[in-house]
Coordinates of C-alpha atoms in Angstrom, one line a residue:
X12 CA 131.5 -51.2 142.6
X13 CA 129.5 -48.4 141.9
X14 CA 126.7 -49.1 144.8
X15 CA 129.3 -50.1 147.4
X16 CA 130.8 -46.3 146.8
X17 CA 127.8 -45.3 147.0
X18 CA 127.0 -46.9 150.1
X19 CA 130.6 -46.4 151.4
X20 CA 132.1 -43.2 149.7
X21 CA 135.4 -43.7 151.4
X22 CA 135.9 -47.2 150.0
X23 CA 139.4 -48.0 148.0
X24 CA 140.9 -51.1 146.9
X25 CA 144.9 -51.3 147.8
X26 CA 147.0 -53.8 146.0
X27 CA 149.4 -55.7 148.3
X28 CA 150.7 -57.9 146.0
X29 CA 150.6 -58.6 142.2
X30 CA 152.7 -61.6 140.5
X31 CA 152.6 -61.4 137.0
X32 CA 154.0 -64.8 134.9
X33 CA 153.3 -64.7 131.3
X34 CA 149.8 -63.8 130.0
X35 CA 148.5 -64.1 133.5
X36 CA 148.5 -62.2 136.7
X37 CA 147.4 -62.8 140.1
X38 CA 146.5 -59.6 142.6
X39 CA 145.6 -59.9 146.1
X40 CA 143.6 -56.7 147.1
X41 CA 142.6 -55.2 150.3
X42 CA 139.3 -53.1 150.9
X43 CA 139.5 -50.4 153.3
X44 CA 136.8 -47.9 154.1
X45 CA 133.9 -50.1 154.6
X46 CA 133.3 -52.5 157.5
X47 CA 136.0 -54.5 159.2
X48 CA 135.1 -58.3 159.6
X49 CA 134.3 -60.1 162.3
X50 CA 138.0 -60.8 163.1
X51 CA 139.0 -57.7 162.8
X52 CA 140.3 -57.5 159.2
X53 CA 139.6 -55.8 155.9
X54 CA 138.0 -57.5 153.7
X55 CA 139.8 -59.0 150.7
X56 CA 139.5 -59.8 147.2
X57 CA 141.8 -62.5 145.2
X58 CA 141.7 -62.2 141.3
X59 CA 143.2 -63.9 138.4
X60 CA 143.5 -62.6 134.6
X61 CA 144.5 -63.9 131.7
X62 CA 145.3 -61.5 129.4
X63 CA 145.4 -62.3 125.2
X64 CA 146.1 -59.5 122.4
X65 CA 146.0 -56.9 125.1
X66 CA 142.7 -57.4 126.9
X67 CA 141.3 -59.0 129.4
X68 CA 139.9 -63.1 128.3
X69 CA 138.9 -64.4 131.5
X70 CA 138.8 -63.0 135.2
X71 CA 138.4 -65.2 138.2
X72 CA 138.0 -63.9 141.4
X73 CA 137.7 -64.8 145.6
X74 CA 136.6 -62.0 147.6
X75 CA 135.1 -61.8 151.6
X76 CA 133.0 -59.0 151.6
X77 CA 130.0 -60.0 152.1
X78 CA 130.5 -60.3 155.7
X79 CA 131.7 -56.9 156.2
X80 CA 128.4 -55.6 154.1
X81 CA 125.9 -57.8 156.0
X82 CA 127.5 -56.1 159.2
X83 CA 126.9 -52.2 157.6

């Protein structure tokens, strides 16, 4: 994260949706301030935690940035 502020200042990750079942939670965030893609969107990042005694045990995660960096 900390070179793509750099590279993009404005940058920020909005959370449109969250679901939250048990010790797991599922986030679907949208990136504005950098790049649209080539459809017009903002990019997007998908995650998944599971969370055990209070921390974060495993993180998976989708995103489609790197189209929108490529075009920077």
């Amino acid at each position: 994260w900390a070179a793509m502020l750099k590279a993009f200042p404005d940058a920020r990750a909005v959370v449109e949706e969250l679901l939250v079942d048990g010790e797991k939670a599922a986030s679907r965030i949208r990136i504005h301030g950098i790049p649209a893609l080539i459809d017009g969107t903002q990019p997007m990042i998908i995650e998944i935690i599971r969370v055990q005694d209070q921390r974060i045990v495993e993180l998976w995660a989708l995103a489609n940035m790197g189209e929108a960096l490529k075009r920077s």
